[in-house]
Short mmCIF file of C-alpha atoms and ligand atoms in Angstrom, two decimals:
data_model
loop_
_atom_site.label_atom_id
_atom_site.label_comp_id
_atom_site.label_asym_id
_atom_site.label_seq_id
_atom_site.Cartn_x
_atom_site.Cartn_y
_atom_site.Cartn_z
CA MET A 7 0.00 0.00 0.00
CA PHE A 8 2.88 2.32 0.55
CA SER A 9 6.13 3.63 -0.91
CA LYS A 10 8.59 1.14 -2.32
CA LYS A 11 11.53 2.81 -0.59
CA LYS A 12 13.34 0.67 1.94
CA ILE A 13 12.58 1.27 5.60
CA GLU A 14 15.54 1.42 7.96
CA ASP A 15 15.74 0.76 11.69
CA GLN A 16 14.84 3.91 13.57
CA LEU A 17 13.54 5.73 16.63
CA LEU A 18 10.45 7.90 16.64
CA VAL A 19 10.41 10.57 19.33
CA ILE A 20 7.04 12.18 20.04
CA PHE A 21 7.19 15.57 21.72
CA GLY A 22 3.84 16.14 23.36
CA SER A 23 3.48 12.43 23.95
CA ASN A 24 0.72 12.93 26.52
CA GLY A 25 -1.35 15.18 24.29
CA ASP A 26 -4.56 14.63 22.41
CA LEU A 27 -3.05 14.23 18.94
CA ALA A 28 -0.56 11.63 20.14
CA ARG A 29 -3.23 9.61 21.89
CA ARG A 30 -5.95 9.95 19.29
CA LYS A 31 -4.03 9.72 16.03
CA LEU A 32 -0.29 9.06 16.27
CA LEU A 33 -0.14 6.08 18.61
CA PRO A 34 -3.03 4.28 16.89
CA ALA A 35 -1.38 4.91 13.50
CA ILE A 36 1.96 3.55 14.71
CA TYR A 37 0.26 0.54 16.21
CA GLN A 38 -1.58 -0.18 12.97
CA LEU A 39 1.69 0.06 11.06
CA TYR A 40 3.21 -2.34 13.55
CA THR A 41 0.45 -4.94 13.27
CA GLY A 42 0.47 -4.56 9.49
CA ASN A 43 4.20 -5.46 9.53
CA PHE A 44 5.23 -2.18 7.95
CA LEU A 45 7.74 -1.22 10.62
CA PRO A 46 11.39 -2.27 10.56
CA ALA A 47 12.69 -5.02 12.85
CA ASN A 48 14.24 -2.49 15.16
CA PHE A 49 11.83 0.31 15.79
CA VAL A 50 11.01 2.14 18.99
CA VAL A 51 8.72 4.95 20.01
CA VAL A 52 10.01 7.34 22.63
CA GLY A 53 7.44 9.50 24.35
CA ALA A 54 9.00 12.83 25.30
CA GLY A 55 6.69 14.63 27.68
CA SER A 56 6.86 17.11 30.51
CA GLN A 57 5.34 14.75 33.09
CA GLU A 58 7.53 12.77 35.44
CA LYS A 59 6.82 9.10 34.85
CA ASP A 60 8.64 5.85 34.26
CA GLU A 61 8.49 3.58 31.27
CA ASP A 62 5.85 1.30 32.76
CA ALA A 63 3.55 4.20 33.51
CA TYR A 64 3.90 5.48 29.95
CA ARG A 65 3.25 2.02 28.55
CA ASN A 66 0.03 1.96 30.56
CA ASP A 67 -0.92 5.33 29.06
CA VAL A 68 -0.22 4.05 25.56
CA GLU A 69 -2.28 0.94 26.21
CA ALA A 70 -5.14 3.10 27.49
CA ALA A 71 -4.99 5.34 24.40
CA LEU A 72 -4.96 2.36 22.04
CA THR A 73 -7.82 0.71 23.88
CA GLU A 74 -9.82 3.90 23.63
CA PHE A 75 -9.16 4.65 19.98
CA LEU A 76 -8.71 1.17 18.51
CA PRO A 77 -11.07 -0.82 20.75
CA ARG A 78 -11.79 -3.65 18.29
CA GLU A 79 -8.19 -4.22 17.26
CA ILE A 80 -6.91 -4.19 20.82
CA ALA A 81 -9.58 -6.57 22.10
CA ALA A 82 -8.59 -9.06 19.40
CA GLN A 83 -4.80 -8.81 19.72
CA SER A 84 -3.54 -8.90 23.29
CA ASP A 85 -0.26 -10.67 22.30
CA LYS A 86 0.50 -8.13 19.64
CA LEU A 87 -0.20 -5.31 22.05
CA ARG A 88 2.22 -6.75 24.60
CA GLU A 89 4.93 -7.03 21.96
CA PHE A 90 4.26 -3.51 20.76
CA LEU A 91 4.48 -2.04 24.24
CA LYS A 92 7.99 -3.46 24.61
CA ARG A 93 8.99 -1.00 21.91
CA VAL A 94 7.63 1.98 23.82
CA TYR A 95 9.95 4.13 25.95
CA TYR A 96 9.64 7.39 27.81
CA LYS A 97 11.89 10.30 28.67
CA LYS A 98 10.83 13.32 30.63
CA VAL A 99 11.70 16.45 28.68
CA HIS A 100 10.57 19.96 29.39
CA ASN A 101 10.41 21.53 25.94
CA GLN A 102 11.59 24.95 27.07
CA THR A 103 14.45 23.72 29.24
CA THR A 104 17.46 23.50 26.97
CA ASN A 105 19.44 21.36 29.43
CA ASP A 106 16.80 18.64 29.28
CA PHE A 107 17.87 18.00 25.71
CA GLU A 108 21.30 16.91 26.87
CA GLY A 109 19.56 14.19 28.88
CA LEU A 110 17.40 13.36 25.88
CA ARG A 111 20.46 13.04 23.65
CA ASP A 112 22.18 10.66 26.08
CA TYR A 113 18.99 8.66 26.47
CA LEU A 114 18.47 8.27 22.69
CA TYR A 115 22.10 7.44 22.02
CA ASP A 116 22.13 4.82 24.80
CA LEU A 117 18.93 3.35 23.46
CA SER A 118 20.23 3.10 19.89
CA ASP A 119 23.48 1.54 21.17
CA LYS A 120 21.53 -0.94 23.26
CA LEU A 121 19.38 -1.90 20.28
CA GLU A 122 22.45 -1.83 18.04
CA ILE A 123 20.84 0.42 15.49
CA ARG A 124 21.99 3.52 13.67
CA ARG A 125 20.88 6.85 15.09
CA ASN A 126 18.07 7.35 12.59
CA ILE A 127 15.58 9.54 14.42
CA ILE A 128 12.26 11.20 13.64
CA TYR A 129 11.18 13.96 16.02
CA TYR A 130 7.43 14.50 15.88
CA PHE A 131 6.38 17.97 17.06
CA SER A 132 2.97 17.16 18.49
CA ILE A 133 3.13 20.32 20.59
CA PRO A 134 1.60 23.79 20.52
CA PRO A 135 2.98 25.74 17.53
CA PHE A 136 4.63 28.40 19.70
CA LEU A 137 7.06 25.70 20.85
CA TYR A 138 8.26 24.58 17.40
CA GLU A 139 11.17 27.01 17.22
CA THR A 140 12.21 26.35 20.80
CA VAL A 141 12.27 22.57 20.45
CA ALA A 142 14.11 22.77 17.12
CA PHE A 143 16.64 25.14 18.71
CA ASN A 144 17.11 22.86 21.71
CA LEU A 145 17.64 19.82 19.51
CA VAL A 146 20.32 21.67 17.57
CA GLN A 147 22.06 22.81 20.78
CA TYR A 148 22.86 19.20 21.58
CA GLY A 149 23.63 18.02 18.07
CA LEU A 150 20.41 16.06 17.82
CA ASN A 151 20.13 17.29 14.21
CA ASN A 152 23.52 15.83 13.30
CA GLU A 153 23.32 13.23 10.52
CA GLU A 154 26.78 11.70 10.76
CA GLU A 155 25.58 8.58 12.51
CA GLY A 156 22.10 8.33 11.07
CA TRP A 157 19.51 10.62 9.51
CA LYS A 158 17.35 13.03 11.52
CA ARG A 159 13.91 14.28 10.45
CA ILE A 160 11.38 16.57 12.09
CA ILE A 161 7.64 16.39 11.50
CA VAL A 162 5.89 19.69 12.13
CA GLU A 163 2.14 19.83 12.62
CA LYS A 164 -0.09 22.56 11.26
CA PRO A 165 -0.55 25.46 11.65
CA PHE A 166 2.81 26.27 10.11
CA GLY A 167 2.98 29.91 11.10
CA TYR A 168 0.14 32.24 11.87
CA SER A 169 0.50 34.48 8.82
CA TYR A 170 2.79 34.88 5.80
CA ASP A 171 5.46 36.68 7.83
CA THR A 172 5.41 34.32 10.78
CA ALA A 173 5.56 31.29 8.45
CA ILE A 174 8.69 32.72 6.83
CA GLU A 175 10.19 33.47 10.22
CA LEU A 176 9.46 29.94 11.48
CA ASP A 177 10.92 28.47 8.34
CA LYS A 178 14.14 30.45 8.82
CA LYS A 179 14.41 29.26 12.41
CA LEU A 180 13.89 25.61 11.47
CA HIS A 181 16.44 25.89 8.69
CA ASN A 182 18.89 27.01 11.32
CA GLY A 183 20.01 23.46 11.90
CA PHE A 184 17.72 21.41 9.66
CA ASN A 185 17.83 21.24 5.85
CA GLU A 186 14.66 21.34 3.79
CA ASP A 187 14.89 17.59 3.19
CA GLN A 188 14.84 17.02 6.95
CA ILE A 189 11.67 19.07 7.51
CA TYR A 190 8.30 17.34 7.03
CA ARG A 191 5.33 19.72 7.26
CA ILE A 192 2.39 17.47 7.78
CA ASP A 193 -1.03 18.15 6.30
CA HIS A 194 -3.13 15.12 7.06
CA TYR A 195 -5.47 15.82 4.14
CA LEU A 196 -2.67 14.91 1.75
CA GLY A 197 -2.41 11.57 3.53
CA LYS A 198 -6.02 10.73 2.76
CA GLU A 199 -6.25 7.95 0.20
CA THR A 200 -9.00 9.73 -1.64
CA VAL A 201 -7.04 12.93 -2.05
CA GLN A 202 -4.20 10.93 -3.60
CA ASN A 203 -6.76 9.15 -5.72
CA ILE A 204 -7.64 12.47 -7.34
CA MET A 205 -4.22 12.32 -9.00
CA VAL A 206 -4.77 8.75 -10.13
CA THR A 207 -8.24 9.53 -11.44
CA ARG A 208 -6.95 12.44 -13.44
CA PHE A 209 -3.63 11.14 -14.68
CA TYR A 210 -4.17 7.42 -15.11
CA ASN A 211 -7.34 7.65 -17.17
CA GLY A 212 -7.44 9.15 -20.60
CA PHE A 213 -10.93 10.54 -20.47
CA PHE A 214 -10.97 12.97 -17.53
CA GLU A 215 -8.02 15.13 -18.48
CA PRO A 216 -9.31 16.34 -21.89
CA ILE A 217 -12.31 17.94 -20.19
CA TRP A 218 -10.46 19.08 -17.07
CA ASN A 219 -10.18 22.74 -18.02
CA ARG A 220 -11.97 26.03 -18.57
CA LYS A 221 -13.47 24.86 -21.87
CA TYR A 222 -15.65 22.22 -20.21
CA ILE A 223 -15.73 23.10 -16.53
CA ASP A 224 -18.09 25.78 -15.33
CA ARG A 225 -17.04 25.88 -11.69
CA VAL A 226 -15.54 23.79 -8.93
CA GLU A 227 -17.02 23.48 -5.44
CA ILE A 228 -14.87 22.25 -2.56
CA THR A 229 -16.62 21.58 0.74
CA ALA A 230 -15.37 20.36 4.10
CA ALA A 231 -18.39 20.33 6.39
CA GLU A 232 -18.27 19.16 9.98
CA LYS A 233 -21.11 18.35 12.31
CA ILE A 234 -19.18 19.02 15.47
CA GLY A 235 -18.40 22.40 16.97
CA VAL A 236 -15.00 23.37 18.33
CA SER A 237 -15.55 21.02 21.30
CA GLY A 238 -12.75 21.40 23.82
CA ARG A 239 -10.47 23.28 21.39
CA GLY A 240 -11.93 26.75 21.87
CA GLY A 241 -8.67 28.18 23.19
CA TYR A 242 -6.75 27.20 20.07
CA TYR A 243 -9.58 27.84 17.66
CA ASP A 244 -10.39 31.35 18.80
CA ASP A 245 -6.94 32.52 17.65
CA SER A 246 -7.21 30.53 14.48
CA GLY A 247 -10.66 30.47 12.88
CA ALA A 248 -11.87 28.39 9.95
CA LEU A 249 -9.71 30.18 7.40
CA ARG A 250 -6.45 29.36 9.15
CA ASP A 251 -7.61 26.03 10.54
CA MET A 252 -8.94 24.42 7.36
CA ILE A 253 -8.50 26.57 4.25
CA GLN A 254 -4.91 27.81 4.46
CA ASN A 255 -3.67 24.24 4.65
CA HIS A 256 -6.07 21.35 3.97
CA LEU A 257 -8.45 22.79 1.42
CA LEU A 258 -5.88 24.78 -0.56
CA GLN A 259 -3.81 21.61 -0.79
CA VAL A 260 -6.86 19.75 -2.09
CA LEU A 261 -7.48 22.56 -4.56
CA ALA A 262 -3.87 22.31 -5.73
CA VAL A 263 -4.24 18.58 -6.42
CA VAL A 264 -7.50 19.14 -8.30
CA ALA A 265 -6.06 21.95 -10.40
CA MET A 266 -2.41 20.95 -10.94
CA GLU A 267 -0.83 20.17 -14.29
CA PRO A 268 0.26 16.56 -14.84
CA PRO A 269 3.83 16.14 -13.64
CA ALA A 270 6.31 14.69 -16.15
CA ILE A 271 7.29 11.96 -13.74
CA PHE A 272 5.77 10.74 -10.51
CA ASP A 273 8.22 11.83 -7.86
CA SER A 274 8.16 14.12 -4.89
CA ASP A 275 9.79 17.15 -6.54
CA SER A 276 7.82 16.95 -9.76
CA ILE A 277 4.49 16.65 -8.00
CA ARG A 278 5.23 19.39 -5.53
CA ASN A 279 6.56 21.63 -8.31
CA GLU A 280 3.16 21.38 -9.98
CA THR A 281 0.99 21.86 -6.90
CA VAL A 282 2.93 24.92 -5.80
CA LYS A 283 2.38 26.54 -9.20
CA VAL A 284 -1.37 26.36 -8.61
CA LEU A 285 -1.08 28.04 -5.23
CA GLN A 286 1.16 30.71 -6.67
CA ALA A 287 -1.39 31.33 -9.43
CA LEU A 288 -4.25 31.97 -7.01
CA ARG A 289 -5.60 35.41 -7.82
CA PRO A 290 -5.07 37.58 -4.73
CA ILE A 291 -8.28 38.81 -3.16
CA LYS A 292 -7.70 42.48 -2.41
CA GLY A 293 -8.95 44.03 0.81
CA SER A 294 -11.62 45.90 -1.15
CA GLU A 295 -12.87 42.63 -2.71
CA VAL A 296 -13.14 40.61 0.49
CA ALA A 297 -16.75 41.55 1.19
CA GLN A 298 -17.78 40.30 -2.29
CA GLN A 299 -15.64 37.18 -2.49
CA VAL A 300 -15.56 35.89 1.07
CA VAL A 301 -18.42 35.21 3.49
CA ARG A 302 -17.73 34.42 7.11
CA GLY A 303 -20.04 33.10 9.78
CA GLN A 304 -20.21 31.99 13.37
CA TYR A 305 -22.58 29.44 14.91
CA ILE A 306 -25.00 30.48 17.63
CA ALA A 307 -26.80 28.53 20.35
CA THR A 308 -29.41 26.29 18.77
CA GLN A 309 -31.87 23.72 19.95
CA VAL A 310 -31.61 20.72 17.60
CA ASN A 311 -34.22 18.10 18.48
CA ASP A 312 -33.48 17.22 22.10
CA THR A 313 -30.04 18.78 22.20
CA LEU A 314 -29.16 22.35 22.96
CA HIS A 315 -25.92 23.18 21.16
CA GLN A 316 -24.15 26.07 22.76
CA GLY A 317 -23.12 29.00 20.62
CA TYR A 318 -19.49 29.49 19.64
CA ARG A 319 -19.10 32.44 22.01
CA GLN A 320 -20.19 30.26 24.91
CA GLU A 321 -17.58 27.59 24.19
CA GLN A 322 -14.82 27.15 26.72
CA GLY A 323 -11.73 29.22 25.87
CA VAL A 324 -13.61 31.52 23.46
CA ALA A 325 -13.89 35.26 24.08
CA PRO A 326 -17.53 36.25 24.77
CA ASN A 327 -17.41 38.87 21.99
CA SER A 328 -15.26 36.80 19.65
CA LYS A 329 -15.41 37.61 15.93
CA THR A 330 -13.65 34.41 14.97
CA GLU A 331 -15.27 32.66 12.01
CA THR A 332 -16.45 29.07 12.35
CA PHE A 333 -17.67 29.11 8.76
CA VAL A 334 -16.06 30.56 5.68
CA ALA A 335 -16.89 30.46 2.00
CA ILE A 336 -14.61 31.87 -0.68
CA LYS A 337 -14.80 32.47 -4.39
CA ALA A 338 -11.30 32.04 -5.78
CA PHE A 339 -9.69 32.04 -9.20
CA ILE A 340 -6.55 30.46 -10.54
CA ASP A 341 -4.89 32.70 -13.06
CA ASN A 342 -3.40 30.30 -15.55
CA TRP A 343 -4.17 28.93 -19.01
CA ARG A 344 -6.03 25.87 -17.81
CA TRP A 345 -8.36 27.63 -15.43
CA GLY A 346 -8.81 31.14 -16.84
CA ASP A 347 -11.93 32.52 -15.21
CA VAL A 348 -13.31 29.30 -13.72
CA PRO A 349 -14.45 30.07 -10.16
CA PHE A 350 -13.39 27.75 -7.37
CA TYR A 351 -15.85 27.92 -4.49
CA ILE A 352 -14.33 26.73 -1.25
CA ARG A 353 -16.32 26.32 1.95
CA THR A 354 -15.82 24.91 5.41
CA GLY A 355 -17.72 25.15 8.66
CA LYS A 356 -18.44 23.67 12.05
CA HIS A 357 -21.88 22.58 13.23
CA LEU A 358 -23.22 22.02 9.72
CA PRO A 359 -25.81 19.31 9.06
CA ALA A 360 -23.42 16.69 7.67
CA ARG A 361 -19.86 15.51 7.99
CA VAL A 362 -18.84 15.61 4.34
CA THR A 363 -15.71 16.50 2.43
CA GLU A 364 -16.07 16.59 -1.33
CA VAL A 365 -14.91 18.25 -4.52
CA VAL A 366 -17.56 18.80 -7.15
CA ILE A 367 -16.63 19.56 -10.73
CA HIS A 368 -19.61 21.22 -12.39
CA LEU A 369 -19.39 20.78 -16.13
CA LYS A 370 -20.75 23.28 -18.62
CA HIS A 371 -24.07 22.51 -20.21
CA ALA A 372 -24.27 21.02 -23.68
CA PRO A 373 -24.15 23.90 -26.16
CA HIS A 374 -27.64 23.25 -27.49
CA GLN A 375 -30.38 22.05 -25.11
CA LEU A 376 -32.50 19.71 -27.26
CA PHE A 377 -34.55 18.38 -24.37
CA LYS A 378 -34.99 21.62 -22.49
CA GLN A 379 -38.80 21.60 -22.54
CA LEU A 380 -38.98 17.99 -21.39
CA CYS A 381 -36.52 17.99 -18.54
CA LEU A 382 -37.82 17.31 -15.06
CA THR A 383 -34.67 18.84 -13.62
CA GLN A 384 -32.05 21.35 -14.71
CA PRO A 385 -29.22 19.81 -16.74
CA ASN A 386 -26.58 19.08 -14.20
CA ASN A 387 -23.40 17.31 -15.24
CA MET A 388 -21.11 16.84 -12.28
CA ILE A 389 -18.11 14.82 -11.29
CA ILE A 390 -18.17 14.37 -7.52
CA LEU A 391 -14.95 13.39 -5.82
CA ARG A 392 -16.06 12.25 -2.38
CA ILE A 393 -13.27 12.43 0.19
CA HIS A 394 -15.34 11.62 3.25
CA PRO A 395 -17.44 9.62 4.10
CA ASP A 396 -18.21 6.98 1.45
CA ALA A 397 -15.02 7.89 -0.32
CA GLY A 398 -15.36 7.47 -4.04
CA ILE A 399 -16.39 9.11 -7.27
CA ALA A 400 -19.82 9.78 -8.70
CA ILE A 401 -20.82 11.15 -12.06
CA ASP A 402 -24.18 12.84 -12.47
CA PHE A 403 -25.78 13.15 -15.86
CA GLY A 404 -29.17 13.09 -17.59
CA MET A 405 -30.91 9.90 -18.79
CA LYS A 406 -34.12 9.32 -20.64
CA ILE A 407 -36.96 8.15 -18.46
CA PRO A 408 -38.22 4.90 -20.01
CA GLY A 409 -41.48 5.20 -21.91
CA ALA A 410 -43.01 7.48 -24.45
CA GLY A 411 -41.46 10.85 -25.27
CA TYR A 412 -38.15 12.23 -24.14
CA LYS A 413 -38.33 13.03 -20.50
CA VAL A 414 -34.92 13.40 -18.98
CA HIS A 415 -33.92 12.78 -15.41
CA ASN A 416 -30.59 13.23 -13.61
CA VAL A 417 -29.01 9.98 -12.45
CA GLU A 418 -25.84 9.21 -10.59
CA MET A 419 -23.25 6.59 -11.44
CA ALA A 420 -21.26 6.02 -8.32
CA PHE A 421 -18.18 4.13 -7.38
CA LYS A 422 -17.35 3.56 -3.72
CA TYR A 423 -13.71 3.34 -2.88
CA ALA A 424 -14.41 0.78 -0.16
CA ASP A 425 -15.58 -1.69 -2.81
CA LEU A 426 -12.07 -1.76 -4.20
CA ALA A 427 -10.08 -2.43 -1.07
CA GLU A 428 -9.92 -5.94 0.24
CA THR A 429 -7.98 -4.72 3.21
CA LYS A 430 -8.87 -1.66 5.21
CA ILE A 431 -8.12 1.78 3.86
CA PRO A 432 -5.19 3.18 5.85
CA GLU A 433 -5.69 6.27 7.96
CA ALA A 434 -3.98 9.43 6.76
CA TYR A 435 -1.55 9.42 9.68
CA GLU A 436 -0.45 5.84 8.96
CA ARG A 437 0.38 6.70 5.41
CA LEU A 438 2.18 9.93 6.27
CA LEU A 439 4.19 8.51 9.17
CA LEU A 440 5.40 5.65 7.03
CA ASP A 441 6.31 8.02 4.22
CA CYS A 442 8.47 10.03 6.59
CA MET A 443 10.04 6.84 7.93
CA VAL A 444 11.18 5.93 4.42
CA GLY A 445 12.14 9.51 3.57
CA ASP A 446 9.40 10.21 1.05
CA SER A 447 8.15 13.77 1.33
CA THR A 448 5.76 13.77 -1.65
CA LEU A 449 2.69 14.12 0.56
CA TYR A 450 4.20 16.69 2.89
CA ALA A 451 3.84 20.40 2.23
CA ARG A 452 6.91 22.16 0.92
CA ALA A 453 7.96 25.57 2.24
CA ASP A 454 7.10 27.39 -0.98
CA ALA A 455 3.58 25.90 -0.97
CA VAL A 456 2.98 26.94 2.62
CA LYS A 457 4.14 30.47 1.84
CA ALA A 458 2.00 30.70 -1.29
CA SER A 459 -1.12 29.70 0.59
CA TRP A 460 -0.45 32.20 3.36
CA LYS A 461 0.02 34.85 0.68
CA PHE A 462 -3.51 34.13 -0.53
CA VAL A 463 -5.09 33.98 2.92
CA ASP A 464 -3.30 36.88 4.61
CA PRO A 465 -5.09 39.78 2.86
CA ILE A 466 -8.46 38.27 3.79
CA ILE A 467 -7.53 38.08 7.47
CA GLN A 468 -6.16 41.60 7.36
CA ALA A 469 -9.29 42.96 5.72
CA TRP A 470 -11.44 41.39 8.44
CA GLN A 471 -9.24 42.98 11.07
CA VAL A 472 -9.19 46.50 9.69
CA ASN A 473 -12.56 46.77 8.01
CA THR A 474 -15.17 46.36 10.70
CA ASN A 475 -17.93 46.86 8.10
CA ILE A 476 -17.32 43.41 6.67
CA PRO A 477 -20.10 41.42 8.27
CA LEU A 478 -19.76 38.33 10.41
CA TYR A 479 -22.99 36.43 9.83
CA PHE A 480 -24.47 34.26 12.55
CA TYR A 481 -25.95 30.89 11.68
CA GLU A 482 -27.84 28.24 13.57
CA CYS A 483 -26.26 24.88 14.24
CA ASN A 484 -27.37 22.14 11.88
CA THR A 485 -27.79 24.56 8.96
CA TRP A 486 -25.49 25.04 5.97
CA GLY A 487 -24.08 28.27 7.36
CA PRO A 488 -25.26 31.78 6.57
CA LEU A 489 -27.54 32.07 3.53
CA GLU A 490 -25.36 34.96 2.40
CA ALA A 491 -22.78 32.36 1.30
CA ASN A 492 -24.99 31.83 -1.77
CA THR A 493 -24.40 35.40 -2.88
CA LEU A 494 -20.88 34.40 -3.94
CA PHE A 495 -22.39 32.76 -7.03
CA GLY A 496 -23.71 36.12 -8.22
CA ASP A 497 -26.78 34.38 -9.63
CA SER A 498 -29.97 34.09 -7.64
CA TYR A 499 -30.64 30.57 -9.00
CA MET A 500 -27.37 29.13 -7.87
CA LYS A 501 -26.59 27.91 -4.41
CA TRP A 502 -24.18 25.66 -2.59
CA ARG A 503 -24.80 21.97 -2.67
CA GLU A 504 -26.26 20.40 0.42
CA PRO A 505 -24.57 17.01 0.34
CA LYS A 506 -25.78 14.14 2.46
CA GLU A 507 -23.53 11.98 4.57
C1 BG6 B 201 -7.87 19.62 11.67
C2 BG6 B 201 -8.56 20.85 12.17
O1 BG6 B 201 -6.66 19.95 11.06
O2 BG6 B 201 -8.71 18.96 10.73
C3 BG6 B 201 -9.88 20.49 12.81
O3 BG6 B 201 -7.74 21.51 13.12
C4 BG6 B 201 -10.73 19.68 11.87
O4 BG6 B 201 -10.59 21.65 13.25
C5 BG6 B 201 -9.94 18.52 11.28
O5 BG6 B 201 -11.83 19.18 12.61
C6 BG6 B 201 -10.72 17.84 10.18
O6 BG6 B 201 -10.04 16.72 9.74
P1 BG6 B 201 -10.82 15.48 9.15
O7 BG6 B 201 -9.76 14.53 8.74
O8 BG6 B 201 -11.67 14.96 10.25
O9 BG6 B 201 -11.61 16.02 8.00
#
C-alpha cells in the first residue's frame, strides 16, 4: 500500500506524547503500522513529555490510548499489544528547558546503542505551535540534528505559522540546523487515500483530463463540512478560525491537487513543483474585494431536536465577543491557461448538518439544449470526488426516463472506494508517518507551498481585522451556514450543494 523505498531501523520521538493528537491519532497509527508489519525489525517509540513518569507508567498510558481509539483491534490482539508495548519508551523532557535535551540526547544514544541500530531519528512535534522554534533550537544545541551517525527528520504539525510573515520566520528558524529535506510539514489531508486518488483519477485515465479545463468546466465546489463544533479546542480555535484552521492548509492543498498540471514523472519534486504553481497562481483577493468574495459566519446557540448546542461564544476558551469565524466560504480564481476565469468555491464550517468533504466539478451545459422543454430537472453534469465519508467518485448526468417521449432525469453513477479495497483503507496518519520513515516527502507540504497559501489567505484576514464593516454572519447549528454564502455565485438561481452523509 505504501512507498517502495526501503525502511531502515529507527527511533520515533514524540514531543507532546501525553497530548490529544498523540493519543488519538499518532499512537493508533503507529500501532496499525506495527500490526500490518510495515515497521522495521528495530523500531522504537520514545514518548517525550513534561510529566515525570517511568516507562511502565507510559506504557500503561499508551495501552489506554490504544484501547480507547482502537477498541476492536486491541480486544482481538492482546499478544500483539504486549509485543508492541515493549517498543515503547519514555523520557521526561521539558520543551523549554534546553538542558533537558542533553539528557534526551544521552537517552536516545544509549537506546540506539543498546538496540544496536543507527541513530536514525524522527522527532514528531505534536506540541503547541509556539514551541516549534524552541524545540528545534534545543535539539540543535545538543547536536540532535547531526546526521553523521544516522539521519534526523522533524515532523511539524499545522498550523505552520500564523501568517505569511510568521511562516517565513518559522521556516528560517527551522532551517537554522535542519535542511529542507529534513523538515516534514504534515497536512493530514494529503495523507487521505481519496485525495491521492484524485491524481490517479486524473492522470491514469485518458478521459478525464481532456475535459479538465476552462473549456468544459463551469465551476468547482470544494466543501469540508463538519457536524461538530470546536468542542474542547476553543482556546486554540479562537486565535485561528476556519480560514487558518482548514482553508490555508487542507483545502488549498486539495485545490492544488485538483487543479495541478500533470507532472512529467511521478516523484516528490515533480508533483510538488506542480501543486505549488497552482497556489502561486491563485488570484489575490484584495482588501476591497473581500466583502464580495468571502463570506464568514459563526454558529449560535441552537436547539436541535433534544439537544441544545451552545453557541461558539459560549464555548470554553472563546472570548464572549469573539469575531472568529467558524464558517467561511470563498470564491477564488486560478490565473493560468487551464483555469482562466473558472471560479473555485471553497467552503468549510463547524456545526453544519453533515460531515462531508467533497470536490464537485460542475461541467458546462451542452451547447444546445434539445430536451430543455422535457426535462424534469435542470441539466446538471457533475463529477463528484467524495473524500469523506463513502469515499469514491460519482458522475451525475441526464438519462431518458423509459417510456413514451423524451423526458430526462438526472441519475448518478457512483463508485465507492471501499468496494475496491480488500484490506482496510489506511488512515492518513499511517500513510504519512510511514512516508516520513522511508524519507518520502511527496505528501508533505513544501515551504514554498505553505508560503503561497499564506500569501492568498493573509489579505483576507487583514481585511477582516481592519474593516469592521465586513459582516460576520451568525448561523444556527445544523444549517449550511449563513444564507449569504450563496451570494458568492452572483446568480440568484445558484446555491451551494447540500450534500448528504
Ligand atoms: C484539523 C482541524 O486539522 O482537521 C480540525 O484543526 C478539523 O478543526 C480537522 O476538525 C478535520 O479533519 P478530518 O480529517 O476529520 O476532515
